[in-house]
CSV table of N, CA, C and O in Angstrom, one decimal:
chain,number,residue,atom,x,y,z
A,29,MET,N,-3.6,-4.7,-19.9
A,29,MET,CA,-4.6,-4.6,-18.9
A,29,MET,C,-6.0,-4.2,-19.6
A,29,MET,O,-6.0,-3.3,-20.3
A,30,SER,N,-7.0,-5.0,-19.2
A,30,SER,CA,-8.3,-4.7,-19.8
A,30,SER,C,-9.0,-3.7,-18.9
A,30,SER,O,-8.7,-3.5,-17.8
A,31,SER,N,-10.0,-3.1,-19.5
A,31,SER,CA,-10.8,-2.1,-18.7
A,31,SER,C,-11.5,-2.8,-17.6
A,31,SER,O,-11.8,-2.2,-16.5
A,32,SER,N,-11.9,-4.1,-17.8
A,32,SER,CA,-12.6,-4.8,-16.7
A,32,SER,C,-11.7,-5.0,-15.5
A,32,SER,O,-12.1,-4.9,-14.3
A,33,ASP,N,-10.4,-5.2,-15.7
A,33,ASP,CA,-9.4,-5.3,-14.6
A,33,ASP,C,-9.3,-4.0,-13.9
A,33,ASP,O,-9.2,-4.0,-12.7
A,34,ILE,N,-9.3,-2.9,-14.6
A,34,ILE,CA,-9.2,-1.6,-14.0
A,34,ILE,C,-10.4,-1.3,-13.2
A,34,ILE,O,-10.3,-0.8,-12.1
A,35,GLN,N,-11.6,-1.7,-13.7
A,35,GLN,CA,-12.8,-1.5,-12.9
A,35,GLN,C,-12.8,-2.3,-11.7
A,35,GLN,O,-13.2,-1.9,-10.6
A,36,ARG,N,-12.4,-3.6,-11.8
A,36,ARG,CA,-12.3,-4.5,-10.6
A,36,ARG,C,-11.3,-3.9,-9.6
A,36,ARG,O,-11.6,-4.0,-8.4
A,37,ALA,N,-10.2,-3.4,-10.1
A,37,ALA,CA,-9.2,-2.8,-9.1
A,37,ALA,C,-9.8,-1.6,-8.4
A,37,ALA,O,-9.6,-1.5,-7.2
A,38,GLU,N,-10.5,-0.8,-9.1
A,38,GLU,CA,-11.1,0.4,-8.5
A,38,GLU,C,-12.1,0.0,-7.5
A,38,GLU,O,-12.2,0.6,-6.4
A,39,HIS,N,-13.0,-0.9,-7.8
A,39,HIS,CA,-14.0,-1.4,-6.9
A,39,HIS,C,-13.4,-2.1,-5.7
A,39,HIS,O,-13.8,-1.8,-4.6
A,40,ALA,N,-12.4,-2.9,-5.9
A,40,ALA,CA,-11.7,-3.6,-4.8
A,40,ALA,C,-11.0,-2.5,-3.9
A,40,ALA,O,-11.0,-2.7,-2.6
A,41,SER,N,-10.4,-1.5,-4.4
A,41,SER,CA,-9.7,-0.5,-3.6
A,41,SER,C,-10.8,0.3,-2.8
A,41,SER,O,-10.5,0.5,-1.6
A,42,ARG,N,-11.9,0.6,-3.4
A,42,ARG,CA,-12.9,1.3,-2.6
A,42,ARG,C,-13.5,0.4,-1.5
A,42,ARG,O,-13.7,0.8,-0.4
A,43,SER,N,-13.7,-0.9,-1.9
A,43,SER,CA,-14.2,-1.8,-0.9
A,43,SER,C,-13.2,-2.0,0.3
A,43,SER,O,-13.6,-2.1,1.4
A,44,ARG,N,-12.0,-2.1,-0.1
A,44,ARG,CA,-10.9,-2.3,0.9
A,44,ARG,C,-10.9,-1.1,1.9
A,44,ARG,O,-10.8,-1.3,3.1
A,45,SER,N,-10.9,0.1,1.4
A,45,SER,CA,-10.9,1.3,2.2
A,45,SER,C,-12.1,1.4,3.1
A,45,SER,O,-12.0,1.7,4.3
A,46,LEU,N,-13.3,1.1,2.6
A,46,LEU,CA,-14.5,1.1,3.4
A,46,LEU,C,-14.5,0.0,4.4
A,46,LEU,O,-14.8,0.2,5.6
A,47,LEU,N,-14.0,-1.2,4.1
A,47,LEU,CA,-13.9,-2.3,5.1
A,47,LEU,C,-12.9,-1.9,6.2
A,47,LEU,O,-13.2,-2.1,7.4
A,48,MET,N,-11.8,-1.3,5.9
A,48,MET,CA,-10.9,-0.9,6.9
A,48,MET,C,-11.5,0.2,7.8
A,48,MET,O,-11.3,0.1,9.1
A,49,ALA,N,-12.2,1.1,7.3
A,49,ALA,CA,-12.9,2.2,8.1
A,49,ALA,C,-13.9,1.5,9.0
A,49,ALA,O,-14.0,1.9,10.2
A,50,ILE,N,-14.7,0.6,8.5
A,50,ILE,CA,-15.7,0.0,9.3
A,50,ILE,C,-15.1,-0.8,10.4
A,50,ILE,O,-15.5,-0.8,11.6
A,51,MET,N,-14.0,-1.6,10.1
A,51,MET,CA,-13.4,-2.4,11.1
A,51,MET,C,-12.7,-1.5,12.2
A,51,MET,O,-12.7,-1.8,13.4
A,52,ALA,N,-12.2,-0.3,11.8
A,52,ALA,CA,-11.7,0.6,12.8
A,52,ALA,C,-12.7,1.1,13.7
A,52,ALA,O,-12.5,1.2,15.0
A,53,VAL,N,-13.9,1.5,13.2
A,53,VAL,CA,-15.0,1.9,14.0
A,53,VAL,C,-15.5,0.8,15.0
A,53,VAL,O,-15.8,1.0,16.1
A,54,VAL,N,-15.5,-0.4,14.5
A,54,VAL,CA,-15.9,-1.6,15.3
A,54,VAL,C,-14.9,-1.8,16.4
A,54,VAL,O,-15.3,-2.0,17.6
A,55,LEU,N,-13.7,-1.6,16.1
A,55,LEU,CA,-12.6,-1.8,17.1
A,55,LEU,C,-12.8,-0.7,18.2
A,55,LEU,O,-12.7,-1.0,19.4
A,56,ILE,N,-12.9,0.5,17.8
A,56,ILE,CA,-13.1,1.6,18.8
A,56,ILE,C,-14.4,1.4,19.6
A,56,ILE,O,-14.3,1.6,20.8
A,57,ALA,N,-15.5,1.1,18.9
A,57,ALA,CA,-16.7,0.9,19.7
A,57,ALA,C,-16.6,-0.3,20.7
A,57,ALA,O,-17.1,-0.2,21.8
A,58,ASN,N,-16.0,-1.4,20.3
A,58,ASN,CA,-15.8,-2.5,21.1
A,58,ASN,C,-14.9,-2.2,22.3
A,58,ASN,O,-15.2,-2.6,23.5
A,59,THR,N,-13.9,-1.4,22.1
A,59,THR,CA,-13.1,-0.9,23.2
A,59,THR,C,-13.9,0.0,24.2
A,59,THR,O,-13.8,-0.2,25.4
A,60,LEU,N,-14.6,1.0,23.6
A,60,LEU,CA,-15.4,1.9,24.5
A,60,LEU,C,-16.4,1.2,25.2
A,60,LEU,O,-16.7,1.6,26.4
A,61,LEU,N,-17.1,0.2,24.6
A,61,LEU,CA,-18.1,-0.5,25.4
A,61,LEU,C,-17.6,-1.4,26.5
A,61,LEU,O,-18.3,-1.6,27.5
A,62,GLY,N,-16.3,-1.8,26.4
A,62,GLY,CA,-15.7,-2.6,27.4
A,62,GLY,C,-15.1,-1.8,28.6
A,62,GLY,O,-14.7,-2.4,29.6
A,63,LEU,N,-14.9,-0.5,28.4
A,63,LEU,CA,-14.3,0.3,29.5
A,63,LEU,C,-15.2,0.5,30.6
A,63,LEU,O,-16.4,0.9,30.5
A,64,GLY,N,-14.8,0.2,31.8
A,64,GLY,CA,-15.5,0.5,33.0
A,64,GLY,C,-16.7,-0.3,33.3
A,64,GLY,O,-17.6,0.2,34.0
A,65,ASP,N,-16.9,-1.4,32.7
A,65,ASP,CA,-18.1,-2.2,32.9
A,65,ASP,C,-17.7,-3.5,33.6
A,65,ASP,O,-18.2,-4.6,33.2
A,66,GLU,N,-17.0,-3.4,34.6
A,66,GLU,CA,-16.6,-4.6,35.4
A,66,GLU,C,-17.8,-5.4,35.9
A,66,GLU,O,-17.8,-6.6,36.0
A,67,GLY,N,-18.9,-4.6,36.3
A,67,GLY,CA,-20.1,-5.2,36.8
A,67,GLY,C,-21.2,-5.4,35.8
A,67,GLY,O,-22.3,-5.4,36.1
A,68,SER,N,-20.8,-5.5,34.5
A,68,SER,CA,-21.8,-5.5,33.4
A,68,SER,C,-22.5,-6.9,33.3
A,68,SER,O,-22.1,-7.8,33.9
A,69,SER,N,-23.6,-6.9,32.6
A,69,SER,CA,-24.3,-8.1,32.4
A,69,SER,C,-23.7,-9.0,31.4
A,69,SER,O,-24.1,-10.2,31.2
A,70,MET,N,-22.7,-8.5,30.6
A,70,MET,CA,-22.0,-9.3,29.6
A,70,MET,C,-21.0,-10.3,30.3
A,70,MET,O,-20.2,-9.9,31.1
A,71,THR,N,-21.2,-11.6,30.0
A,71,THR,CA,-20.3,-12.5,30.6
A,71,THR,C,-18.9,-12.4,30.0
A,71,THR,O,-18.7,-12.0,28.8
A,72,PRO,N,-17.9,-12.7,30.8
A,72,PRO,CA,-16.5,-12.7,30.2
A,72,PRO,C,-16.3,-13.6,29.0
A,72,PRO,O,-15.6,-13.2,28.1
A,73,ALA,N,-17.0,-14.7,29.0
A,73,ALA,CA,-16.8,-15.6,27.8
A,73,ALA,C,-17.4,-15.0,26.6
A,73,ALA,O,-16.8,-15.1,25.5
A,74,PHE,N,-18.5,-14.3,26.7
A,74,PHE,CA,-19.1,-13.6,25.5
A,74,PHE,C,-18.2,-12.5,25.0
A,74,PHE,O,-18.0,-12.3,23.9
A,75,ARG,N,-17.7,-11.7,26.0
A,75,ARG,CA,-16.7,-10.6,25.7
A,75,ARG,C,-15.5,-11.2,25.0
A,75,ARG,O,-15.1,-10.6,23.9
A,76,HIS,N,-14.9,-12.2,25.5
A,76,HIS,CA,-13.8,-12.8,24.8
A,76,HIS,C,-14.1,-13.4,23.4
A,76,HIS,O,-13.3,-13.3,22.5
A,77,ALA,N,-15.3,-13.9,23.3
A,77,ALA,CA,-15.7,-14.4,22.0
A,77,ALA,C,-15.8,-13.3,21.0
A,77,ALA,O,-15.4,-13.4,19.8
A,78,LEU,N,-16.3,-12.1,21.4
A,78,LEU,CA,-16.4,-11.0,20.5
A,78,LEU,C,-15.0,-10.5,20.1
A,78,LEU,O,-14.8,-10.2,18.9
A,79,TRP,N,-14.1,-10.4,21.0
A,79,TRP,CA,-12.7,-10.0,20.7
A,79,TRP,C,-12.1,-11.0,19.8
A,79,TRP,O,-11.4,-10.6,18.8
A,80,ALA,N,-12.3,-12.3,20.0
A,80,ALA,CA,-11.7,-13.3,19.1
A,80,ALA,C,-12.3,-13.2,17.7
A,80,ALA,O,-11.5,-13.3,16.7
A,81,ALA,N,-13.6,-13.0,17.6
A,81,ALA,CA,-14.2,-12.8,16.3
A,81,ALA,C,-13.6,-11.6,15.6
A,81,ALA,O,-13.3,-11.7,14.4
A,82,MET,N,-13.4,-10.5,16.3
A,82,MET,CA,-12.9,-9.3,15.6
A,82,MET,C,-11.5,-9.5,15.2
A,82,MET,O,-11.1,-9.1,14.1
A,83,ILE,N,-10.7,-10.2,16.1
A,83,ILE,CA,-9.3,-10.4,15.7
A,83,ILE,C,-9.2,-11.4,14.5
A,83,ILE,O,-8.4,-11.2,13.6
A,84,LEU,N,-10.1,-12.4,14.4
A,84,LEU,CA,-10.1,-13.3,13.3
A,84,LEU,C,-10.5,-12.5,12.0
A,84,LEU,O,-9.8,-12.7,11.0
A,85,LEU,N,-11.4,-11.6,12.1
A,85,LEU,CA,-11.8,-10.8,10.9
A,85,LEU,C,-10.6,-10.0,10.5
A,85,LEU,O,-10.4,-9.9,9.3
A,86,TRP,N,-10.0,-9.3,11.4
A,86,TRP,CA,-8.8,-8.5,11.1
A,86,TRP,C,-7.7,-9.3,10.4
A,86,TRP,O,-7.1,-8.9,9.4
A,87,LEU,N,-7.5,-10.5,10.9
A,87,LEU,CA,-6.4,-11.4,10.3
A,87,LEU,C,-6.8,-11.8,8.9
A,87,LEU,O,-5.9,-11.8,8.0
A,88,ILE,N,-8.1,-12.1,8.7
A,88,ILE,CA,-8.5,-12.4,7.3
A,88,ILE,C,-8.3,-11.2,6.4
A,88,ILE,O,-7.8,-11.4,5.3
A,89,VAL,N,-8.7,-10.1,6.8
A,89,VAL,CA,-8.5,-8.9,6.0
A,89,VAL,C,-7.1,-8.6,5.7
A,89,VAL,O,-6.7,-8.3,4.6
A,90,LEU,N,-6.3,-8.6,6.8
A,90,LEU,CA,-4.8,-8.3,6.6
A,90,LEU,C,-4.1,-9.4,5.8
A,90,LEU,O,-3.2,-9.1,5.0
A,91,ALA,N,-4.5,-10.7,5.9
A,91,ALA,CA,-3.8,-11.8,5.2
A,91,ALA,C,-4.1,-11.7,3.7
A,91,ALA,O,-3.3,-12.1,2.9
A,92,THR,N,-5.3,-11.2,3.4
A,92,THR,CA,-5.7,-11.1,1.9
A,92,THR,C,-5.4,-9.7,1.4
A,92,THR,O,-5.7,-9.5,0.2
A,93,GLY,N,-4.8,-8.8,2.2
A,93,GLY,CA,-4.5,-7.5,1.7
A,93,GLY,C,-5.7,-6.6,1.6
A,93,GLY,O,-5.7,-5.6,0.9
A,94,GLY,N,-6.8,-7.1,2.1
A,94,GLY,CA,-8.0,-6.3,2.0
A,94,GLY,C,-8.8,-6.5,0.7
A,94,GLY,O,-9.9,-6.0,0.6
A,95,GLY,N,-8.2,-7.1,-0.2
A,95,GLY,CA,-8.8,-7.3,-1.5
A,95,GLY,C,-9.5,-8.7,-1.6
A,95,GLY,O,-10.1,-9.0,-2.7
A,96,LEU,N,-9.4,-9.5,-0.6
A,96,LEU,CA,-10.0,-10.8,-0.6
A,96,LEU,C,-9.6,-11.6,-1.8
A,96,LEU,O,-10.4,-12.1,-2.6
A,97,LEU,N,-8.3,-11.7,-2.0
A,97,LEU,CA,-7.6,-12.5,-3.0
A,97,LEU,C,-8.0,-12.2,-4.5
A,97,LEU,O,-8.5,-13.0,-5.2
A,98,PRO,N,-7.7,-10.9,-4.9
A,98,PRO,CA,-8.0,-10.6,-6.4
A,98,PRO,C,-6.9,-11.3,-7.2
A,98,PRO,O,-5.9,-11.8,-6.7
A,99,SER,N,-7.1,-11.2,-8.5
A,99,SER,CA,-6.1,-11.8,-9.4
A,99,SER,C,-4.8,-11.0,-9.4
A,99,SER,O,-4.8,-9.9,-8.9
A,100,ARG,N,-3.8,-11.5,-10.0
A,100,ARG,CA,-2.5,-10.9,-9.9
A,100,ARG,C,-2.5,-9.5,-10.6
A,100,ARG,O,-1.9,-8.5,-10.2
A,101,ARG,N,-3.2,-9.4,-11.8
A,101,ARG,CA,-3.3,-8.2,-12.5
A,101,ARG,C,-4.1,-7.1,-11.7
A,101,ARG,O,-3.7,-6.0,-11.7
A,102,VAL,N,-5.2,-7.5,-11.1
A,102,VAL,CA,-5.9,-6.6,-10.3
A,102,VAL,C,-5.2,-6.1,-9.1
A,102,VAL,O,-5.1,-4.9,-8.7
A,103,ARG,N,-4.5,-7.1,-8.5
A,103,ARG,CA,-3.6,-6.7,-7.3
A,103,ARG,C,-2.5,-5.7,-7.7
A,103,ARG,O,-2.2,-4.8,-6.9
A,104,SER,N,-1.9,-5.9,-8.8
A,104,SER,CA,-0.9,-5.0,-9.2
A,104,SER,C,-1.4,-3.6,-9.5
A,104,SER,O,-0.8,-2.6,-9.3
A,105,LEU,N,-2.7,-3.5,-10.0
A,105,LEU,CA,-3.3,-2.2,-10.2
A,105,LEU,C,-3.7,-1.6,-8.9
A,105,LEU,O,-3.6,-0.3,-8.7
A,106,MET,N,-4.1,-2.4,-7.9
A,106,MET,CA,-4.5,-1.8,-6.6
A,106,MET,C,-3.2,-1.3,-5.9
A,106,MET,O,-3.3,-0.4,-5.1
A,107,ASN,N,-2.1,-2.0,-6.1
A,107,ASN,CA,-0.9,-1.6,-5.3
A,107,ASN,C,0.1,-0.8,-6.2
A,107,ASN,O,1.3,-1.0,-6.3
A,108,ASP,N,-0.5,0.2,-6.9
A,108,ASP,CA,0.3,1.1,-7.7
A,108,ASP,C,1.1,2.1,-6.8
A,108,ASP,O,1.0,2.0,-5.6
A,109,GLU,N,1.9,3.0,-7.5
A,109,GLU,CA,2.7,3.9,-6.7
A,109,GLU,C,1.9,4.8,-5.8
A,109,GLU,O,2.3,5.0,-4.6
A,110,VAL,N,0.7,5.2,-6.2
A,110,VAL,CA,-0.1,6.1,-5.4
A,110,VAL,C,-0.6,5.3,-4.2
A,110,VAL,O,-0.6,5.8,-3.1
A,111,GLY,N,-1.1,4.1,-4.4
A,111,GLY,CA,-1.6,3.3,-3.4
A,111,GLY,C,-0.6,3.0,-2.3
A,111,GLY,O,-0.8,3.0,-1.1
A,112,LEU,N,0.6,2.6,-2.8
A,112,LEU,CA,1.7,2.3,-1.9
A,112,LEU,C,2.1,3.6,-1.1
A,112,LEU,O,2.4,3.5,0.1
A,113,ALA,N,2.1,4.7,-1.7
A,113,ALA,CA,2.4,6.0,-1.0
A,113,ALA,C,1.4,6.3,0.1
A,113,ALA,O,1.7,6.7,1.2
A,114,ASN,N,0.1,6.1,-0.3
A,114,ASN,CA,-1.0,6.3,0.7
A,114,ASN,C,-0.9,5.4,1.8
A,114,ASN,O,-1.1,5.7,3.0
A,115,ARG,N,-0.6,4.1,1.5
A,115,ARG,CA,-0.5,3.1,2.6
A,115,ARG,C,0.7,3.4,3.5
A,115,ARG,O,0.6,3.3,4.8
A,116,ALA,N,1.8,3.9,3.0
A,116,ALA,CA,3.0,4.3,3.8
A,116,ALA,C,2.6,5.5,4.7
A,116,ALA,O,3.0,5.5,5.9
A,117,ARG,N,1.9,6.4,4.1
A,117,ARG,CA,1.5,7.6,4.9
A,117,ARG,C,0.5,7.2,6.0
A,117,ARG,O,0.6,7.7,7.2
A,118,ALA,N,-0.4,6.3,5.7
A,118,ALA,CA,-1.4,5.8,6.7
A,118,ALA,C,-0.7,5.0,7.9
A,118,ALA,O,-1.0,5.2,9.0
A,119,LEU,N,0.3,4.2,7.5
A,119,LEU,CA,1.0,3.5,8.5
A,119,LEU,C,1.8,4.4,9.4
A,119,LEU,O,1.9,4.2,10.6
A,120,GLN,N,2.4,5.4,8.8
A,120,GLN,CA,3.1,6.4,9.6
A,120,GLN,C,2.2,7.2,10.5
A,120,GLN,O,2.5,7.4,11.7
A,121,ALA,N,1.0,7.6,10.0
A,121,ALA,CA,0.1,8.3,10.9
A,121,ALA,C,-0.4,7.4,12.0
A,121,ALA,O,-0.5,7.8,13.2
A,122,GLY,N,-0.6,6.1,11.7
A,122,GLY,CA,-1.1,5.2,12.7
A,122,GLY,C,0.0,4.9,13.8
A,122,GLY,O,-0.3,4.7,15.0
A,123,PHE,N,1.3,4.9,13.4
A,123,PHE,CA,2.4,4.7,14.3
A,123,PHE,C,2.4,5.9,15.3
A,123,PHE,O,2.6,5.7,16.5
A,124,TRP,N,2.3,7.1,14.8
A,124,TRP,CA,2.4,8.3,15.6
A,124,TRP,C,1.2,8.6,16.4
A,124,TRP,O,1.2,9.4,17.3
A,125,ALA,N,0.0,8.0,16.1
A,125,ALA,CA,-1.2,8.3,16.8
A,125,ALA,C,-1.3,7.6,18.1
A,125,ALA,O,-0.7,6.8,18.5
């Protein structure tokens, strides 16, 4: 493994965690904005389009593992034992939340 692969893996891991946090905030904000606004000025088509766009973004992020298709070596560095343990703990916390 070269040092550039390690640097790319660190950068991709940081970017992935930041992207997931931003997407979680967007999801919560979108949900809160939609609660109790039956008589809002937002048309149902626009609201559905926003939800579809957010779901599409989540699918892209999840399909690429959040790393947006890094090389095999970088992906193996990103998914080391510590990363897998952190992911398992996050999934467990999300399940129970």
